[in-house]
PQR file with spaces between the fields and no chain letter, atoms N, CA, C, O and H, PARSE charges and radii, in Angstrom:
ATOM       1  N    GLU     1       0.844   -1.203    0.009 -0.4000 1.5000
ATOM       2  CA   GLU     1      -0.059   -0.019    0.075 -0.0000 2.0000
ATOM       3  C    GLU     1       0.865    1.235    0.004  0.5500 1.7000
ATOM       4  O    GLU     1       1.875    1.277    0.707 -0.5500 1.4000
ATOM       5  N    ILE     2       0.542    2.232   -0.814 -0.4000 1.5000
ATOM       6  CA   ILE     2       1.325    3.434   -0.817 -0.0000 2.0000
ATOM       7  C    ILE     2       0.862    4.420    0.127  0.5500 1.7000
ATOM       8  O    ILE     2      -0.335    4.642    0.312 -0.5500 1.4000
ATOM       9  H    ILE     2      -0.278    2.198   -1.385  0.4000 1.0000
ATOM      10  N    TYR     3       1.854    5.051    0.763 -0.4000 1.5000
ATOM      11  CA   TYR     3       1.501    6.039    1.836 -0.0000 2.0000
ATOM      12  C    TYR     3       2.136    7.405    1.490  0.5500 1.7000
ATOM      13  O    TYR     3       3.348    7.502    1.294 -0.5500 1.4000
ATOM      14  H    TYR     3       2.826    4.871    0.613  0.4000 1.0000
ATOM      15  N    HIS     4       1.321    8.421    1.422 -0.4000 1.5000
ATOM      16  CA   HIS     4       1.841    9.731    1.489 -0.0000 2.0000
ATOM      17  C    HIS     4       1.088   10.592    2.371  0.5500 1.7000
ATOM      18  O    HIS     4      -0.090   10.306    2.585 -0.5500 1.4000
ATOM      19  H    HIS     4       0.337    8.342    1.581  0.4000 1.0000
ATOM      20  N    GLU     5       1.558   11.511    2.860 -0.4000 1.5000
ATOM      21  CA   GLU     5       0.909   12.457    4.004 -0.0000 2.0000
ATOM      22  C    GLU     5      -0.556   12.762    3.766  0.5500 1.7000
ATOM      23  O    GLU     5      -0.868   13.357    2.734 -0.5500 1.4000
ATOM      24  H    GLU     5       2.515   11.743    2.686  0.4000 1.0000
ATOM      25  N    GLY     6      -1.441   12.412    4.610 -0.4000 1.5000
ATOM      26  CA   GLY     6      -2.833   12.734    4.515 -0.0000 2.0000
ATOM      27  C    GLY     6      -3.618   11.749    3.588  0.5500 1.7000
ATOM      28  O    GLY     6      -4.846   11.825    3.564 -0.5500 1.4000
ATOM      29  H    GLY     6      -1.188   11.929    5.448  0.4000 1.0000
ATOM      30  N    ALA     7      -2.997   10.879    2.866 -0.4000 1.5000
ATOM      31  CA   ALA     7      -3.715   10.030    1.972 -0.0000 2.0000
ATOM      32  C    ALA     7      -4.021    8.701    2.385  0.5500 1.7000
ATOM      33  O    ALA     7      -4.833    8.098    1.683 -0.5500 1.4000
ATOM      34  H    ALA     7      -1.999   10.817    2.884  0.4000 1.0000
ATOM      35  N    HIS     8      -3.493    8.057    3.477 -0.4000 1.5000
ATOM      36  CA   HIS     8      -3.676    6.794    4.021 -0.0000 2.0000
ATOM      37  C    HIS     8      -5.130    6.445    4.284  0.5500 1.7000
ATOM      38  O    HIS     8      -5.580    5.356    3.930 -0.5500 1.4000
ATOM      39  H    HIS     8      -2.833    8.546    4.047  0.4000 1.0000
ATOM      40  N    ARG     9      -5.850    7.333    4.885 -0.4000 1.5000
ATOM      41  CA   ARG     9      -7.238    7.064    5.167 -0.0000 2.0000
ATOM      42  C    ARG     9      -8.016    7.117    3.896  0.5500 1.7000
ATOM      43  O    ARG     9      -8.917    6.294    3.732 -0.5500 1.4000
ATOM      44  H    ARG     9      -5.484    8.218    5.173  0.4000 1.0000
ATOM      45  N    ILE    10      -7.731    8.078    2.908 -0.4000 1.5000
ATOM      46  CA   ILE    10      -8.384    8.070    1.735 -0.0000 2.0000
ATOM      47  C    ILE    10      -8.247    6.834    0.870  0.5500 1.7000
ATOM      48  O    ILE    10      -9.189    6.368    0.229 -0.5500 1.4000
ATOM      49  H    ILE    10      -6.999    8.746    3.041  0.4000 1.0000
ATOM      50  N    MET    11      -7.046    6.336    0.887 -0.4000 1.5000
ATOM      51  CA   MET    11      -6.708    5.063    0.160 -0.0000 2.0000
ATOM      52  C    MET    11      -7.532    3.929    0.759  0.5500 1.7000
ATOM      53  O    MET    11      -8.148    3.140    0.043 -0.5500 1.4000
ATOM      54  H    MET    11      -6.281    6.714    1.409  0.4000 1.0000
ATOM      55  N    ASP    12      -7.527    3.862    2.185 -0.4000 1.5000
ATOM      56  CA   ASP    12      -8.400    2.713    2.782 -0.0000 2.0000
ATOM      57  C    ASP    12      -9.831    2.927    2.290  0.5500 1.7000
ATOM      58  O    ASP    12     -10.439    1.928    1.906 -0.5500 1.4000
ATOM      59  H    ASP    12      -7.026    4.502    2.767  0.4000 1.0000
ATOM      60  N    ASP    13     -10.451    4.143    2.258 -0.4000 1.5000
ATOM      61  CA   ASP    13     -11.648    4.342    1.896 -0.0000 2.0000
ATOM      62  C    ASP    13     -11.985    3.929    0.465  0.5500 1.7000
ATOM      63  O    ASP    13     -13.007    3.290    0.214 -0.5500 1.4000
ATOM      64  H    ASP    13      -9.956    4.955    2.570  0.4000 1.0000
ATOM      65  N    ILE    14     -11.137    4.292   -0.437 -0.4000 1.5000
ATOM      66  CA   ILE    14     -11.425    4.006   -1.785 -0.0000 2.0000
ATOM      67  C    ILE    14     -11.215    2.458   -2.261  0.5500 1.7000
ATOM      68  O    ILE    14     -11.738    2.019   -3.285 -0.5500 1.4000
ATOM      69  H    ILE    14     -10.307    4.811   -0.233  0.4000 1.0000
ATOM      70  N    THR    15     -10.495    1.786   -1.505 -0.4000 1.5000
ATOM      71  CA   THR    15     -10.284    0.349   -1.790 -0.0000 2.0000
ATOM      72  C    THR    15     -11.742   -0.452   -1.494  0.5500 1.7000
ATOM      73  O    THR    15     -11.929   -1.596   -1.909 -0.5500 1.4000
ATOM      74  H    THR    15     -10.071    2.143   -0.673  0.4000 1.0000
ATOM      75  N    LYS    16     -12.635    0.216   -0.808 -0.4000 1.5000
ATOM      76  CA   LYS    16     -13.839   -0.505   -0.631 -0.0000 2.0000
ATOM      77  C    LYS    16     -14.773   -0.456   -1.932  0.5500 1.7000
ATOM      78  O    LYS    16     -15.819   -1.102   -1.989 -0.5500 1.4000
ATOM      79  H    LYS    16     -12.483    1.145   -0.471  0.4000 1.0000
ATOM      80  N    TYR    17     -14.335    0.324   -2.924 -0.4000 1.5000
ATOM      81  CA   TYR    17     -15.075    0.317   -4.169 -0.0000 2.0000
ATOM      82  C    TYR    17     -14.350   -0.312   -5.315  0.5500 1.7000
ATOM      83  O    TYR    17     -13.119   -0.304   -5.298 -0.5500 1.4000
ATOM      84  H    TYR    17     -13.485    0.849   -2.878  0.4000 1.0000
ATOM      85  N    GLU    18     -14.947   -0.812   -6.227 -0.4000 1.5000
ATOM      86  CA   GLU    18     -14.336   -1.458   -7.367 -0.0000 2.0000
ATOM      87  C    GLU    18     -13.698   -0.575   -8.246  0.5500 1.7000
ATOM      88  O    GLU    18     -12.591   -0.845   -8.713 -0.5500 1.4000
ATOM      89  H    GLU    18     -15.947   -0.819   -6.241  0.4000 1.0000
ATOM      90  N    TRP    19     -14.375    0.588   -8.547 -0.4000 1.5000
ATOM      91  CA   TRP    19     -13.986    1.611   -9.471 -0.0000 2.0000
ATOM      92  C    TRP    19     -14.159    2.915   -8.821  0.5500 1.7000
ATOM      93  O    TRP    19     -15.160    3.119   -8.134 -0.5500 1.4000
ATOM      94  H    TRP    19     -15.274    0.808   -8.168  0.4000 1.0000
ATOM      95  N    VAL    20     -13.232    3.838   -8.990 -0.4000 1.5000
ATOM      96  CA   VAL    20     -13.245    5.234   -8.449 -0.0000 2.0000
ATOM      97  C    VAL    20     -12.887    6.130   -9.599  0.5500 1.7000
ATOM      98  O    VAL    20     -12.114    5.792  -10.497 -0.5500 1.4000
ATOM      99  H    VAL    20     -12.419    3.673   -9.547  0.4000 1.0000
ATOM     100  N    LEU    21     -13.526    7.353   -9.517 -0.4000 1.5000
ATOM     101  CA   LEU    21     -13.176    8.350  -10.561 -0.0000 2.0000
ATOM     102  C    LEU    21     -11.740    8.667  -10.427  0.5500 1.7000
ATOM     103  O    LEU    21     -11.154    8.565   -9.349 -0.5500 1.4000
ATOM     104  H    LEU    21     -14.153    7.627   -8.788  0.4000 1.0000
ATOM     105  N    LEU    22     -11.093    9.106  -11.674 -0.4000 1.5000
ATOM     106  CA   LEU    22      -9.762    9.433  -11.711 -0.0000 2.0000
ATOM     107  C    LEU    22      -9.341   10.525  -10.675  0.5500 1.7000
ATOM     108  O    LEU    22      -8.307   10.471  -10.010 -0.5500 1.4000
ATOM     109  H    LEU    22     -11.569    9.189  -12.550  0.4000 1.0000
ATOM     110  N    THR    23     -10.226   11.472  -10.625 -0.4000 1.5000
ATOM     111  CA   THR    23      -9.914   12.590   -9.641 -0.0000 2.0000
ATOM     112  C    THR    23      -9.650   12.104   -8.149  0.5500 1.7000
ATOM     113  O    THR    23      -8.722   12.529   -7.461 -0.5500 1.4000
ATOM     114  H    THR    23     -11.067   11.515  -11.166  0.4000 1.0000
ATOM     115  N    ARG    24     -10.646   11.097   -7.709 -0.4000 1.5000
ATOM     116  CA   ARG    24     -10.553   10.507   -6.442 -0.0000 2.0000
ATOM     117  C    ARG    24      -9.212    9.668   -6.419  0.5500 1.7000
ATOM     118  O    ARG    24      -8.491    9.718   -5.422 -0.5500 1.4000
ATOM     119  H    ARG    24     -11.400   10.752   -8.268  0.4000 1.0000
ATOM     120  N    HIS    25      -8.904    8.957   -7.430 -0.4000 1.5000
ATOM     121  CA   HIS    25      -7.624    8.237   -7.405 -0.0000 2.0000
ATOM     122  C    HIS    25      -6.433    9.087   -7.196  0.5500 1.7000
ATOM     123  O    HIS    25      -5.490    8.727   -6.491 -0.5500 1.4000
ATOM     124  H    HIS    25      -9.490    8.916   -8.240  0.4000 1.0000
ATOM     125  N    CYS    26      -6.485   10.201   -7.806 -0.4000 1.5000
ATOM     126  CA   CYS    26      -5.300   11.209   -7.784 -0.0000 2.0000
ATOM     127  C    CYS    26      -5.336   11.684   -6.390  0.5500 1.7000
ATOM     128  O    CYS    26      -4.268   11.728   -5.780 -0.5500 1.4000
ATOM     129  H    CYS    26      -7.250   10.493   -8.379  0.4000 1.0000
ATOM     130  N    GLU    27      -6.373   12.029   -5.837 -0.4000 1.5000
ATOM     131  CA   GLU    27      -6.294   12.647   -4.340 -0.0000 2.0000
ATOM     132  C    GLU    27      -5.789   11.593   -3.493  0.5500 1.7000
ATOM     133  O    GLU    27      -5.039   11.914   -2.571 -0.5500 1.4000
ATOM     134  H    GLU    27      -7.240   11.993   -6.332  0.4000 1.0000
ATOM     135  N    ALA    28      -6.102   10.338   -3.680 -0.4000 1.5000
ATOM     136  CA   ALA    28      -5.575    9.291   -2.690 -0.0000 2.0000
ATOM     137  C    ALA    28      -4.370    8.990   -2.859  0.5500 1.7000
ATOM     138  O    ALA    28      -3.740    8.753   -1.828 -0.5500 1.4000
ATOM     139  H    ALA    28      -6.711   10.077   -4.429  0.4000 1.0000
ATOM     140  N    THR    29      -3.667    8.898   -4.129 -0.4000 1.5000
ATOM     141  CA   THR    29      -2.330    8.497   -4.363 -0.0000 2.0000
ATOM     142  C    THR    29      -1.280    9.561   -4.510  0.5500 1.7000
ATOM     143  O    THR    29      -0.076    9.362   -4.349 -0.5500 1.4000
ATOM     144  H    THR    29      -4.179    9.091   -4.966  0.4000 1.0000
ATOM     145  N    GLY    30      -1.818   10.674   -4.821 -0.4000 1.5000
ATOM     146  CA   GLY    30      -0.752   11.938   -5.086 -0.0000 2.0000
ATOM     147  C    GLY    30      -0.290   11.742   -6.525  0.5500 1.7000
ATOM     148  O    GLY    30       0.632   12.458   -6.915 -0.5500 1.4000
ATOM     149  H    GLY    30      -2.796   10.835   -4.952  0.4000 1.0000
ATOM     150  N    GLU    31      -0.799   10.895   -7.317 -0.4000 1.5000
ATOM     151  CA   GLU    31      -0.480   10.828   -8.683 -0.0000 2.0000
ATOM     152  C    GLU    31      -1.173   11.970   -9.550  0.5500 1.7000
ATOM     153  O    GLU    31      -2.123   12.608   -9.096 -0.5500 1.4000
ATOM     154  H    GLU    31      -1.548   10.313   -7.001  0.4000 1.0000
ATOM     155  N    THR    32      -0.709   12.174  -10.683 -0.4000 1.5000
ATOM     156  CA   THR    32      -1.363   13.196  -11.430 -0.0000 2.0000
ATOM     157  C    THR    32      -2.208   12.489  -12.646  0.5500 1.7000
ATOM     158  O    THR    32      -1.903   11.360  -13.030 -0.5500 1.4000
ATOM     159  H    THR    32       0.063   11.656  -11.052  0.4000 1.0000
ATOM     160  N    LYS    33      -3.153   13.134  -13.150 -0.4000 1.5000
ATOM     161  CA   LYS    33      -3.893   12.687  -14.183 -0.0000 2.0000
ATOM     162  C    LYS    33      -3.064   12.320  -15.339  0.5500 1.7000
ATOM     163  O    LYS    33      -3.300   11.293  -15.975 -0.5500 1.4000
ATOM     164  H    LYS    33      -3.402   14.051  -12.837  0.4000 1.0000
ATOM     165  N    ASP    34      -2.053   13.159  -15.652 -0.4000 1.5000
ATOM     166  CA   ASP    34      -1.219   12.905  -16.802 -0.0000 2.0000
ATOM     167  C    ASP    34      -0.390   11.519  -16.634  0.5500 1.7000
ATOM     168  O    ASP    34      -0.079   10.865  -17.629 -0.5500 1.4000
ATOM     169  H    ASP    34      -1.862   13.994  -15.135  0.4000 1.0000
ATOM     170  N    ALA    35      -0.082   11.144  -15.441 -0.4000 1.5000
ATOM     171  CA   ALA    35       0.701    9.897  -15.168 -0.0000 2.0000
ATOM     172  C    ALA    35      -0.345    8.969  -15.549  0.5500 1.7000
ATOM     173  O    ALA    35       0.098    8.093  -16.291 -0.5500 1.4000
ATOM     174  H    ALA    35      -0.334   11.674  -14.632  0.4000 1.0000
ATOM     175  N    VAL    36      -1.632    8.857  -15.284 -0.4000 1.5000
ATOM     176  CA   VAL    36      -2.572    7.821  -15.598 -0.0000 2.0000
ATOM     177  C    VAL    36      -2.769    7.789  -17.071  0.5500 1.7000
ATOM     178  O    VAL    36      -2.706    6.732  -17.700 -0.5500 1.4000
ATOM     179  H    VAL    36      -1.992    9.569  -14.681  0.4000 1.0000
ATOM     180  N    TYR    37      -3.036    9.081  -17.693 -0.4000 1.5000
ATOM     181  CA   TYR    37      -3.186    9.173  -19.114 -0.0000 2.0000
ATOM     182  C    TYR    37      -2.028    8.424  -19.926  0.5500 1.7000
ATOM     183  O    TYR    37      -2.219    7.702  -20.905 -0.5500 1.4000
ATOM     184  H    TYR    37      -3.086    9.939  -17.182  0.4000 1.0000
ATOM     185  N    ALA    38      -0.886    8.705  -19.387 -0.4000 1.5000
ATOM     186  CA   ALA    38       0.440    8.089  -20.061 -0.0000 2.0000
ATOM     187  C    ALA    38       0.403    6.551  -19.943  0.5500 1.7000
ATOM     188  O    ALA    38       0.707    5.811  -20.878 -0.5500 1.4000
ATOM     189  H    ALA    38      -0.731    9.291  -18.592  0.4000 1.0000
ATOM     190  N    ARG    39       0.013    6.127  -18.738 -0.4000 1.5000
ATOM     191  CA   ARG    39       0.009    4.547  -18.644 -0.0000 2.0000
ATOM     192  C    ARG    39      -1.148    3.986  -19.586  0.5500 1.7000
ATOM     193  O    ARG    39      -0.975    2.933  -20.200 -0.5500 1.4000
ATOM     194  H    ARG    39      -0.234    6.728  -17.978  0.4000 1.0000
ATOM     195  N    ARG    40      -2.260    4.671  -19.678 -0.4000 1.5000
ATOM     196  CA   ARG    40      -3.239    4.099  -20.585 -0.0000 2.0000
ATOM     197  C    ARG    40      -2.759    4.282  -22.054  0.5500 1.7000
ATOM     198  O    ARG    40      -2.969    3.377  -22.861 -0.5500 1.4000
ATOM     199  H    ARG    40      -2.400    5.526  -19.180  0.4000 1.0000
ATOM     200  N    LYS    41      -2.166    5.342  -22.400 -0.4000 1.5000
ATOM     201  CA   LYS    41      -1.836    5.533  -23.792 -0.0000 2.0000
ATOM     202  C    LYS    41      -0.685    4.514  -24.193  0.5500 1.7000
ATOM     203  O    LYS    41      -0.704    3.936  -25.280 -0.5500 1.4000
ATOM     204  H    LYS    41      -1.995    6.077  -21.744  0.4000 1.0000
ATOM     205  N    THR    42       0.286    4.332  -23.282 -0.4000 1.5000
ATOM     206  CA   THR    42       1.393    3.191  -23.712 -0.0000 2.0000
ATOM     207  C    THR    42       0.838    1.839  -23.421  0.5500 1.7000
ATOM     208  O    THR    42       1.516    0.853  -23.710 -0.5500 1.4000
ATOM     209  H    THR    42       0.302    4.801  -22.399  0.4000 1.0000
ATOM     210  N    ARG    43      -0.279    1.714  -22.903 -0.4000 1.5000
ATOM     211  CA   ARG    43      -0.800    0.375  -22.609 -0.0000 2.0000
ATOM     212  C    ARG    43      -0.079   -0.426  -21.546  0.5500 1.7000
ATOM     213  O    ARG    43      -0.033   -1.655  -21.502 -0.5500 1.4000
ATOM     214  H    ARG    43      -0.830    2.515  -22.669  0.4000 1.0000
ATOM     215  N    THR    44       0.553    0.535  -20.577 -0.4000 1.5000
ATOM     216  CA   THR    44       1.063   -0.118  -19.367 -0.0000 2.0000
ATOM     217  C    THR    44       0.000   -0.673  -18.452  0.5500 1.7000
ATOM     218  O    THR    44       0.138   -1.653  -17.720 -0.5500 1.4000
ATOM     219  H    THR    44       0.516    1.534  -20.612  0.4000 1.0000
ATOM     220  N    TRP    45      -1.028    0.039  -18.576 -0.4000 1.5000
ATOM     221  CA   TRP    45      -2.283   -0.480  -17.834 -0.0000 2.0000
ATOM     222  C    TRP    45      -3.208   -1.033  -19.047  0.5500 1.7000
ATOM     223  O    TRP    45      -3.234   -0.576  -20.190 -0.5500 1.4000
ATOM     224  H    TRP    45      -1.141    0.835  -19.171  0.4000 1.0000
ATOM     225  N    THR    46      -3.923   -2.066  -18.566 -0.4000 1.5000
ATOM     226  CA   THR    46      -4.798   -2.742  -19.447 -0.0000 2.0000
ATOM     227  C    THR    46      -6.245   -2.265  -19.309  0.5500 1.7000
ATOM     228  O    THR    46      -6.828   -2.435  -18.238 -0.5500 1.4000
ATOM     229  H    THR    46      -3.902   -2.438  -17.638  0.4000 1.0000
ATOM     230  N    GLU    47      -6.871   -1.656  -20.382 -0.4000 1.5000
ATOM     231  CA   GLU    47      -8.255   -1.246  -20.436 -0.0000 2.0000
ATOM     232  C    GLU    47      -9.209   -2.150  -19.691  0.5500 1.7000
ATOM     233  O    GLU    47      -9.329   -3.266  -20.196 -0.5500 1.4000
ATOM     234  H    GLU    47      -6.397   -1.518  -21.252  0.4000 1.0000
ATOM     235  N    GLY    48      -9.909   -1.915  -18.610 -0.4000 1.5000
ATOM     236  CA   GLY    48     -10.902   -2.752  -17.890 -0.0000 2.0000
ATOM     237  C    GLY    48     -10.223   -3.434  -16.704  0.5500 1.7000
ATOM     238  O    GLY    48     -10.889   -4.039  -15.864 -0.5500 1.4000
ATOM     239  H    GLY    48      -9.813   -1.008  -18.200  0.4000 1.0000
ATOM     240  N    VAL    49      -8.825   -3.327  -16.637 -0.4000 1.5000
ATOM     241  CA   VAL    49      -8.254   -3.857  -15.389 -0.0000 2.0000
ATOM     242  C    VAL    49      -7.867   -2.731  -14.436  0.5500 1.7000
ATOM     243  O    VAL    49      -8.570   -2.472  -13.460 -0.5500 1.4000
ATOM     244  H    VAL    49      -8.284   -2.835  -17.319  0.4000 1.0000
ATOM     245  N    GLN    50      -6.859   -2.129  -14.691 -0.4000 1.5000
ATOM     246  CA   GLN    50      -6.478   -0.966  -13.738 -0.0000 2.0000
ATOM     247  C    GLN    50      -7.233    0.217  -14.138  0.5500 1.7000
ATOM     248  O    GLN    50      -7.442    0.992  -13.205 -0.5500 1.4000
ATOM     249  H    GLN    50      -6.287   -2.340  -15.485  0.4000 1.0000
ATOM     250  N    SER    51      -7.675    0.548  -15.216 -0.4000 1.5000
ATOM     251  CA   SER    51      -8.507    1.702  -15.446 -0.0000 2.0000
ATOM     252  C    SER    51      -9.546    1.388  -16.629  0.5500 1.7000
ATOM     253  O    SER    51      -9.409    0.425  -17.383 -0.5500 1.4000
ATOM     254  H    SER    51      -7.506   -0.081  -15.974  0.4000 1.0000
ATOM     255  N    LYS    52     -10.564    2.276  -16.704 -0.4000 1.5000
ATOM     256  CA   LYS    52     -11.398    2.092  -17.855 -0.0000 2.0000
ATOM     257  C    LYS    52     -12.104    3.436  -18.081  0.5500 1.7000
ATOM     258  O    LYS    52     -12.273    4.270  -17.190 -0.5500 1.4000
ATOM     259  H    LYS    52     -10.676    3.059  -16.092  0.4000 1.0000
ATOM     260  N    ARG    53     -12.506    3.570  -19.372 -0.4000 1.5000
ATOM     261  CA   ARG    53     -13.270    4.767  -19.763 -0.0000 2.0000
ATOM     262  C    ARG    53     -14.778    4.464  -19.790  0.5500 1.7000
ATOM     263  O    ARG    53     -15.195    3.501  -20.432 -0.5500 1.4000
ATOM     264  H    ARG    53     -12.368    2.893  -20.096  0.4000 1.0000
ATOM     265  N    VAL    54     -15.573    5.246  -19.124 -0.4000 1.5000
ATOM     266  CA   VAL    54     -17.075    5.163  -19.252 -0.0000 2.0000
ATOM     267  C    VAL    54     -17.601    6.567  -19.686  0.5500 1.7000
ATOM     268  O    VAL    54     -17.613    7.549  -18.944 -0.5500 1.4000
ATOM     269  H    VAL    54     -15.234    6.028  -18.602  0.4000 1.0000
ATOM     270  N    GLY    55     -18.029    6.541  -20.964 -0.4000 1.5000
ATOM     271  CA   GLY    55     -18.326    7.815  -21.499 -0.0000 2.0000
ATOM     272  C    GLY    55     -17.087    8.735  -21.642  0.5500 1.7000
ATOM     273  O    GLY    55     -16.150    8.380  -22.357 -0.5500 1.4000
ATOM     274  H    GLY    55     -18.019    5.743  -21.567  0.4000 1.0000
ATOM     275  N    LYS    56     -17.071    9.850  -21.008 -0.4000 1.5000
ATOM     276  CA   LYS    56     -16.101   10.857  -21.043 -0.0000 2.0000
ATOM     277  C    LYS    56     -15.249   10.776  -19.756  0.5500 1.7000
ATOM     278  O    LYS    56     -14.299   11.544  -19.604 -0.5500 1.4000
ATOM     279  H    LYS    56     -17.833   10.139  -20.427  0.4000 1.0000
ATOM     280  N    LYS    57     -15.579    9.856  -18.832 -0.4000 1.5000
ATOM     281  CA   LYS    57     -14.776    9.804  -17.469 -0.0000 2.0000
ATOM     282  C    LYS    57     -13.942    8.544  -17.589  0.5500 1.7000
ATOM     283  O    LYS    57     -14.150    7.583  -18.328 -0.5500 1.4000
ATOM     284  H    LYS    57     -16.351    9.233  -18.955  0.4000 1.0000
ATOM     285  N    ILE    58     -12.905    8.742  -16.673 -0.4000 1.5000
ATOM     286  CA   ILE    58     -11.907    7.583  -16.560 -0.0000 2.0000
ATOM     287  C    ILE    58     -12.147    7.110  -15.050  0.5500 1.7000
ATOM     288  O    ILE    58     -12.299    7.890  -14.110 -0.5500 1.4000
ATOM     289  H    ILE    58     -12.736    9.523  -16.072  0.4000 1.0000
ATOM     290  N    TYR    59     -12.158    5.796  -14.965 -0.4000 1.5000
ATOM     291  CA   TYR    59     -12.221    5.169  -13.655 -0.0000 2.0000
ATOM     292  C    TYR    59     -10.945    4.383  -13.442  0.5500 1.7000
ATOM     293  O    TYR    59     -10.315    3.924  -14.395 -0.5500 1.4000
ATOM     294  H    TYR    59     -12.034    5.162  -15.728  0.4000 1.0000
ATOM     295  N    VAL    60     -10.548    4.222  -12.099 -0.4000 1.5000
ATOM     296  CA   VAL    60      -9.400    3.496  -11.685 -0.0000 2.0000
ATOM     297  C    VAL    60      -9.853    2.500  -10.591  0.5500 1.7000
ATOM     298  O    VAL    60     -10.596    2.785   -9.652 -0.5500 1.4000
ATOM     299  H    VAL    60     -11.061    4.595  -11.325  0.4000 1.0000
ATOM     300  N    ASN    61      -9.308    1.305  -10.841 -0.4000 1.5000
ATOM     301  CA   ASN    61      -9.644    0.027   -9.870 -0.0000 2.0000
ATOM     302  C    ASN    61      -8.552    0.108   -8.795  0.5500 1.7000
ATOM     303  O    ASN    61      -7.396   -0.191   -9.095 -0.5500 1.4000
ATOM     304  H    ASN    61      -8.704    1.073  -11.604  0.4000 1.0000
ATOM     305  N    PRO    62      -8.884    0.513   -7.522 -0.5600 1.5000
ATOM     306  CA   PRO    62      -7.891    0.699   -6.591  0.2800 2.0000
ATOM     307  C    PRO    62      -7.153   -0.634   -6.188  0.5500 1.7000
ATOM     308  O    PRO    62      -5.965   -0.618   -5.864 -0.5500 1.4000
ATOM     309  N    VAL    63      -7.890   -1.771   -6.219 -0.4000 1.5000
ATOM     310  CA   VAL    63      -7.275   -3.085   -5.994 -0.0000 2.0000
ATOM     311  C    VAL    63      -6.176   -3.483   -6.884  0.5500 1.7000
ATOM     312  O    VAL    63      -5.076   -3.915   -6.541 -0.5500 1.4000
ATOM     313  H    VAL    63      -8.855   -1.784   -6.482  0.4000 1.0000
ATOM     314  N    GLU    64      -6.682   -3.253   -8.240 -0.4000 1.5000
ATOM     315  CA   GLU    64      -5.726   -3.639   -9.274 -0.0000 2.0000
ATOM     316  C    GLU    64      -4.560   -2.616   -9.395  0.5500 1.7000
ATOM     317  O    GLU    64      -3.491   -3.000   -9.869 -0.5500 1.4000
ATOM     318  H    GLU    64      -7.576   -2.902   -8.518  0.4000 1.0000
ATOM     319  N    TYR    65      -4.715   -1.370   -9.001 -0.4000 1.5000
ATOM     320  CA   TYR    65      -3.726   -0.337   -8.971 -0.0000 2.0000
ATOM     321  C    TYR    65      -2.663   -0.864   -7.942  0.5500 1.7000
ATOM     322  O    TYR    65      -1.468   -0.907   -8.234 -0.5500 1.4000
ATOM     323  H    TYR    65      -5.583   -1.057   -8.616  0.4000 1.0000
ATOM     324  N    ASN    66      -3.145   -1.256   -6.743 -0.4000 1.5000
ATOM     325  CA   ASN    66      -2.165   -1.602   -5.764 -0.0000 2.0000
ATOM     326  C    ASN    66      -1.610   -2.913   -6.072  0.5500 1.7000
ATOM     327  O    ASN    66      -0.571   -3.217   -5.485 -0.5500 1.4000
ATOM     328  H    ASN    66      -4.116   -1.222   -6.506  0.4000 1.0000
ATOM     329  N    ALA    67      -2.115   -3.729   -6.880 -0.4000 1.5000
ATOM     330  CA   ALA    67      -1.416   -4.968   -7.368 -0.0000 2.0000
ATOM     331  C    ALA    67      -0.394   -4.562   -8.234  0.5500 1.7000
ATOM     332  O    ALA    67       0.697   -5.128   -8.166 -0.5500 1.4000
ATOM     333  H    ALA    67      -2.958   -3.482   -7.357  0.4000 1.0000
ATOM     334  N    TRP    68      -0.606   -3.597   -9.097 -0.4000 1.5000
ATOM     335  CA   TRP    68       0.266   -3.108  -10.178 -0.0000 2.0000
ATOM     336  C    TRP    68       1.490   -2.507   -9.621  0.5500 1.7000
ATOM     337  O    TRP    68       2.608   -2.712  -10.094 -0.5500 1.4000
ATOM     338  H    TRP    68      -1.492   -3.137   -9.152  0.4000 1.0000
ATOM     339  N    VAL    69       1.227   -1.696   -8.517 -0.4000 1.5000
ATOM     340  CA   VAL    69       2.336   -1.014   -7.800 -0.0000 2.0000
ATOM     341  C    VAL    69       3.203   -2.065   -7.245  0.5500 1.7000
ATOM     342  O    VAL    69       4.417   -1.964   -7.420 -0.5500 1.4000
ATOM     343  H    VAL    69       0.319   -1.529   -8.133  0.4000 1.0000
ATOM     344  N    LYS    70       2.664   -3.167   -6.527 -0.4000 1.5000
ATOM     345  CA   LYS    70       3.382   -4.131   -5.963 -0.0000 2.0000
ATOM     346  C    LYS    70       4.336   -4.940   -6.830  0.5500 1.7000
ATOM     347  O    LYS    70       5.404   -5.366   -6.389 -0.5500 1.4000
ATOM     348  H    LYS    70       1.677   -3.249   -6.386  0.4000 1.0000
ATOM     349  N    LYS    71       3.921   -5.137   -8.065 -0.4000 1.5000
ATOM     350  CA   LYS    71       4.641   -5.888   -8.995 -0.0000 2.0000
ATOM     351  C    LYS    71       5.690   -5.062   -9.862  0.5500 1.7000
ATOM     352  O    LYS    71       6.628   -5.569  -10.477 -0.5500 1.4000
ATOM     353  H    LYS    71       3.054   -4.791   -8.423  0.4000 1.0000
ATOM     354  N    SER    72       5.417   -3.876   -9.816 -0.4000 1.5000
ATOM     355  CA   SER    72       6.361   -2.787  -10.600 -0.0000 2.0000
ATOM     356  C    SER    72       7.753   -2.682   -9.964  0.5500 1.7000
ATOM     357  O    SER    72       8.004   -2.796   -8.764 -0.5500 1.4000
ATOM     358  H    SER    72       4.655   -3.465   -9.316  0.4000 1.0000
ATOM     359  N    LYS    73       8.565   -2.462  -10.902 -0.4000 1.5000
ATOM     360  CA   LYS    73       9.960   -2.239  -10.502 -0.0000 2.0000
ATOM     361  C    LYS    73      10.473   -0.855  -10.459  0.5500 1.7000
ATOM     362  O    LYS    73      11.638   -0.639  -10.127 -0.5500 1.4000
ATOM     363  H    LYS    73       8.361   -2.370  -11.877  0.4000 1.0000
C-alpha cells in the first residue's frame, strides 16, 4: 500500500469500491492525471483492469492499482 501524507485514510476508503473516478484516485495516491493518461496511452495499464473509460470519464480500480504497484520495479 502506498502512503503519502494525508492520503492513507483516503486510500483505505477507496479500496472499498471496485472503481473510483480518476480525480478521487489522484487525491488518494498523489499521482497526476497525466501519469494515468500516459499509462493508458502506452498500454502499461490494461483497459478494464487498472482503469477504464465510461463515456467521457476515466475510472481506476484501486485493488488492481495496488497490485500493479506491488509488482512494478
